[in-house]
Coordinates of C-alpha atoms in Angstrom, one line a residue:
X1 CA 0.0 0.0 0.0
X2 CA 1.2 3.5 -0.8
X3 CA 2.3 5.4 2.4
X4 CA -0.5 7.9 2.8
X5 CA 1.8 10.3 4.6
X6 CA 4.1 10.7 1.6
X7 CA 1.5 10.3 -1.1
X8 CA 2.0 12.7 -4.1
X9 CA -1.3 13.1 -6.0
X10 CA -1.3 13.9 -9.6
X11 CA -2.7 17.3 -10.6
X12 CA -6.1 15.8 -11.6
X13 CA -6.1 13.1 -8.9
X14 CA -9.6 14.2 -7.7
X15 CA -10.9 15.6 -11.0
X16 CA -14.7 15.7 -11.1
X17 CA -15.2 14.0 -7.7
X18 CA -17.9 15.5 -5.6
X19 CA -16.7 15.6 -2.0
X20 CA -18.6 16.9 1.1
X21 CA -16.3 18.1 3.9
X22 CA -17.8 18.9 7.2
X23 CA -16.1 21.5 9.4
X24 CA -14.6 23.1 6.3
X25 CA -14.5 26.6 7.6
X26 CA -11.3 26.3 9.5
X27 CA -8.3 24.2 10.5
X28 CA -7.9 20.8 8.9
X29 CA -11.2 20.8 7.1
X30 CA -10.3 24.1 5.4
X31 CA -6.9 22.8 4.4
X32 CA -8.3 19.6 2.9
X33 CA -11.0 21.4 1.1
X34 CA -8.5 23.8 -0.6
X35 CA -6.1 20.9 -1.4
X36 CA -8.9 18.7 -2.8
X37 CA -10.2 21.5 -5.0
X38 CA -6.7 22.2 -6.3
X39 CA -6.6 18.6 -7.5
X40 CA -9.9 18.9 -9.4
X41 CA -12.5 18.0 -6.8
X42 CA -15.9 19.7 -6.7
X43 CA -15.9 20.5 -3.0
X44 CA -19.0 21.0 -0.9
X45 CA -18.1 23.1 2.1
X46 CA -20.0 22.5 5.3
X47 CA -19.8 24.6 8.5
X48 CA -21.8 26.7 10.8
X49 CA -20.5 30.1 9.8
X50 CA -21.5 31.3 6.3
X51 CA -19.0 34.1 6.6
X52 CA -16.1 31.7 7.2
X53 CA -17.3 29.3 4.5
X54 CA -17.5 32.2 2.0
X55 CA -13.9 33.1 2.9
X56 CA -12.8 29.5 2.0
X57 CA -15.0 29.7 -1.1
X58 CA -13.2 32.8 -2.2
X59 CA -9.8 31.3 -1.6
X60 CA -10.6 28.3 -3.7
X61 CA -12.1 30.3 -6.6
X62 CA -9.2 32.8 -6.6
X63 CA -6.8 29.9 -6.9
X64 CA -8.5 28.9 -10.2
X65 CA -9.9 25.6 -8.8
X66 CA -13.5 24.3 -9.5
X67 CA -16.1 26.6 -7.9
X68 CA -17.2 24.9 -4.6
X69 CA -20.6 24.8 -3.0
X70 CA -21.6 26.0 0.5
X71 CA -23.9 24.0 2.8
X72 CA -24.2 25.7 6.2
X73 CA -25.7 23.5 9.0
X74 CA -25.4 23.6 12.8
X75 CA -25.0 19.9 13.9
X76 CA -25.9 20.9 17.5
X77 CA -29.3 22.1 16.4
X78 CA -30.2 20.3 13.2
X79 CA -33.1 17.9 13.0
X80 CA -33.9 15.2 10.5
X81 CA -35.5 17.7 8.1
X82 CA -32.3 19.8 7.8
X83 CA -30.3 16.7 6.9
X84 CA -32.8 15.7 4.3
X85 CA -32.8 19.1 2.8
X86 CA -29.0 19.0 2.6
X87 CA -29.0 15.7 0.8
X88 CA -31.8 16.9 -1.5
X89 CA -29.7 19.9 -2.5
X90 CA -26.7 17.7 -3.2
X91 CA -28.8 15.3 -5.3
X92 CA -30.4 18.2 -7.3
X93 CA -27.0 19.8 -8.0
X94 CA -24.8 16.8 -8.5
X95 CA -26.9 13.6 -8.6
X96 CA -24.3 11.7 -6.6
X97 CA -21.7 12.0 -3.9
X98 CA -18.2 10.6 -4.3
X99 CA -16.7 11.4 -1.0
X100 CA -17.8 12.3 2.6
X101 CA -15.3 13.5 5.1
X102 CA -16.5 13.7 8.7
X103 CA -14.1 16.3 10.0
X104 CA -16.3 18.5 12.1
X105 CA -16.1 17.8 15.9
X106 CA -15.9 19.5 19.2
X107 CA -13.6 19.0 22.2
X108 CA -16.2 19.4 24.9
X109 CA -15.1 19.6 28.5
X110 CA -11.9 18.1 29.8
X111 CA -12.8 17.1 33.4
X112 CA -13.1 14.1 35.7
X113 CA -16.2 12.1 35.1
X114 CA -17.5 12.9 38.6
X115 CA -17.4 16.7 37.7
X116 CA -18.3 16.5 34.0
X117 CA -21.2 18.7 33.0
X118 CA -24.0 16.4 31.7
X119 CA -25.2 18.9 29.1
X120 CA -21.7 19.5 27.6
X121 CA -21.2 15.7 27.5
X122 CA -24.4 15.2 25.5
X123 CA -23.6 18.0 23.1
X124 CA -20.1 16.6 22.4
X125 CA -21.4 13.1 21.8
X126 CA -24.1 14.5 19.5
X127 CA -21.8 16.5 17.3
X128 CA -19.0 13.9 17.3
X129 CA -21.1 10.7 17.0
X130 CA -24.7 11.2 16.3
X131 CA -24.2 13.8 13.6
X132 CA -21.8 11.7 11.5
X133 CA -24.2 8.8 11.9
X134 CA -27.2 10.8 10.7
X135 CA -25.3 12.4 7.8
X136 CA -23.9 9.1 6.7
X137 CA -27.3 7.5 6.8
X138 CA -28.9 10.2 4.8
X139 CA -26.0 10.4 2.3
X140 CA -25.6 6.7 1.6
X141 CA -28.1 6.6 -1.3
X142 CA -26.1 9.4 -3.0
X143 CA -22.8 7.7 -2.3
X144 CA -24.1 4.4 -3.8
X145 CA -24.7 6.3 -7.0
X146 CA -21.0 7.0 -7.3
X147 CA -18.7 4.6 -9.2
X148 CA -16.0 5.0 -6.5
X149 CA -17.5 6.2 -3.2
X150 CA -15.5 7.0 0.0
X151 CA -16.6 7.7 3.6
X152 CA -13.8 9.0 5.9
X153 CA -14.2 9.4 9.6
X154 CA -11.8 11.3 11.9
X155 CA -10.1 9.4 14.7
X156 CA -7.7 10.7 17.4
X157 CA -4.6 9.6 19.2
X158 CA -6.7 9.3 22.4
X159 CA -8.3 6.2 20.9
X160 CA -5.1 4.2 20.8
X161 CA -3.7 5.8 24.0
X162 CA -6.6 6.5 26.3
X163 CA -6.0 8.9 29.2
X164 CA -7.9 10.4 32.1
X165 CA -9.8 13.7 32.1
X166 CA -10.6 13.6 28.3
X167 CA -14.3 13.0 29.0
X168 CA -16.8 12.9 26.2
X169 CA -14.2 13.7 23.5
X170 CA -12.3 10.4 24.2
X171 CA -15.5 8.4 24.4
X172 CA -16.9 10.0 21.2
X173 CA -13.8 9.2 19.2
X174 CA -13.9 5.5 20.4
X175 CA -17.6 5.5 19.2
X176 CA -16.6 7.1 15.9
X177 CA -14.0 4.4 15.2
X178 CA -16.6 1.8 16.2
X179 CA -19.1 3.3 13.8
X180 CA -16.5 3.3 11.0
X181 CA -15.6 -0.4 11.6
X182 CA -19.2 -1.5 11.8
X183 CA -20.1 0.4 8.7
X184 CA -17.1 -0.9 6.8
X185 CA -18.2 -4.5 7.6
X186 CA -21.8 -3.8 6.6
X187 CA -20.7 -2.5 3.2
X188 CA -18.1 -5.3 2.5
X189 CA -20.3 -6.8 -0.2
X190 CA -20.2 -3.4 -2.1
X191 CA -16.6 -3.5 -3.2
X192 CA -16.7 0.0 -4.7
X193 CA -17.4 1.5 -1.3
X194 CA -14.5 2.4 1.0
X195 CA -14.9 3.3 4.6
X196 CA -11.9 4.4 6.8
X197 CA -10.8 6.6 9.6
X198 CA -7.9 9.0 9.6
X199 CA -6.0 10.2 12.7
X200 CA -4.6 13.7 11.9
X201 CA -2.2 13.7 14.8
X202 CA -1.0 16.9 16.6
X203 CA -1.8 19.8 14.3
X204 CA -1.9 23.6 15.0
X205 CA -5.6 24.1 15.2
X206 CA -8.0 26.0 17.5
X207 CA -9.2 22.7 19.0
X208 CA -5.6 21.7 19.8
X209 CA -5.1 25.1 21.5
X210 CA -8.2 24.4 23.7
X211 CA -6.9 21.0 24.6
X212 CA -3.3 22.1 25.3
X213 CA -3.3 25.8 26.1
X214 CA 0.3 25.8 27.5
X215 CA 1.8 23.8 24.6
X216 CA 4.6 25.2 22.4
X217 CA 2.7 25.6 19.2
X218 CA 5.8 26.3 17.1
X219 CA 6.5 22.5 17.2
X220 CA 3.1 21.6 15.7
X221 CA 2.5 20.8 12.1
X222 CA 0.4 23.2 10.1
X223 CA -2.9 21.8 8.7
X224 CA -1.9 22.1 5.1
X225 CA 1.2 19.9 5.6
X226 CA -0.8 16.8 6.5
X227 CA -3.4 16.8 3.7
X228 CA -1.6 14.1 1.6
X229 CA -3.2 11.3 3.5
X230 CA -6.6 12.8 3.2
X231 CA -6.2 13.2 -0.6
X232 CA -5.1 9.6 -0.9
X233 CA -8.0 8.2 1.1
X234 CA -10.5 10.5 -0.7
X235 CA -9.3 9.6 -4.2
X236 CA -9.2 6.6 -6.5
X237 CA -5.6 5.7 -5.7
X238 CA -6.7 4.2 -2.3
X239 CA -8.9 1.6 -3.9
X240 CA -8.7 -1.6 -1.8
X241 CA -8.1 0.3 1.5
X242 CA -11.1 -0.4 3.6
X243 CA -12.0 -0.6 7.3
X244 CA -8.7 0.9 8.5
X245 CA -7.5 3.7 10.7
X246 CA -4.7 5.6 8.9
X247 CA -2.3 8.1 10.5
X248 CA -1.8 11.3 8.7
X249 CA 1.6 11.8 10.3

């Protein structure tokens, strides 16, 4: 298998692929969206802030890449109808979906279980686990219309190295990896479908700053330097890679 960390995509590696990226307004999601578009993808930008999404949109267009689409949705507040409308808009505009990257997540509260705020726990679990489940479920019919569909979840180093005081974030990432593994097995008889997780590692993002406020950020990787693994898993060159958790660093 190609090493995803050193993968060098061709200029048109993602040409004409329709890829929905959640949490695309900042950090890793933004970096992947810009990189995917630069390699020919028709990127669908999801986030809560229209203003931030428009800024990413402008950056992609100004670089001469295919014009992206914007789909704002607040996972904390959205109900079934909002998801159905999102998928209906995708179907009307593109007729299919080639890639779905579950990148949006929240850190929640880092606290001992005995002091953890119940409402914050539930919000974190909803955004990090329930929302990817609902979005995957509603997007599966569109993904099945693709000749080479990909679903990519986001894992974390806390899954392989559990530690105290990580609360709902740690549990949600375990659940996310479990959802990926279960879905991958359910779709094994559909050989065109690939389902994997990616662990971005330590990256200079706002969420990382929340988790490690005293950390020396000069030693962290910038988001745009780890996109190779994402492009590999979202593109046709990763055919045959299924049900795995891949490290981006």
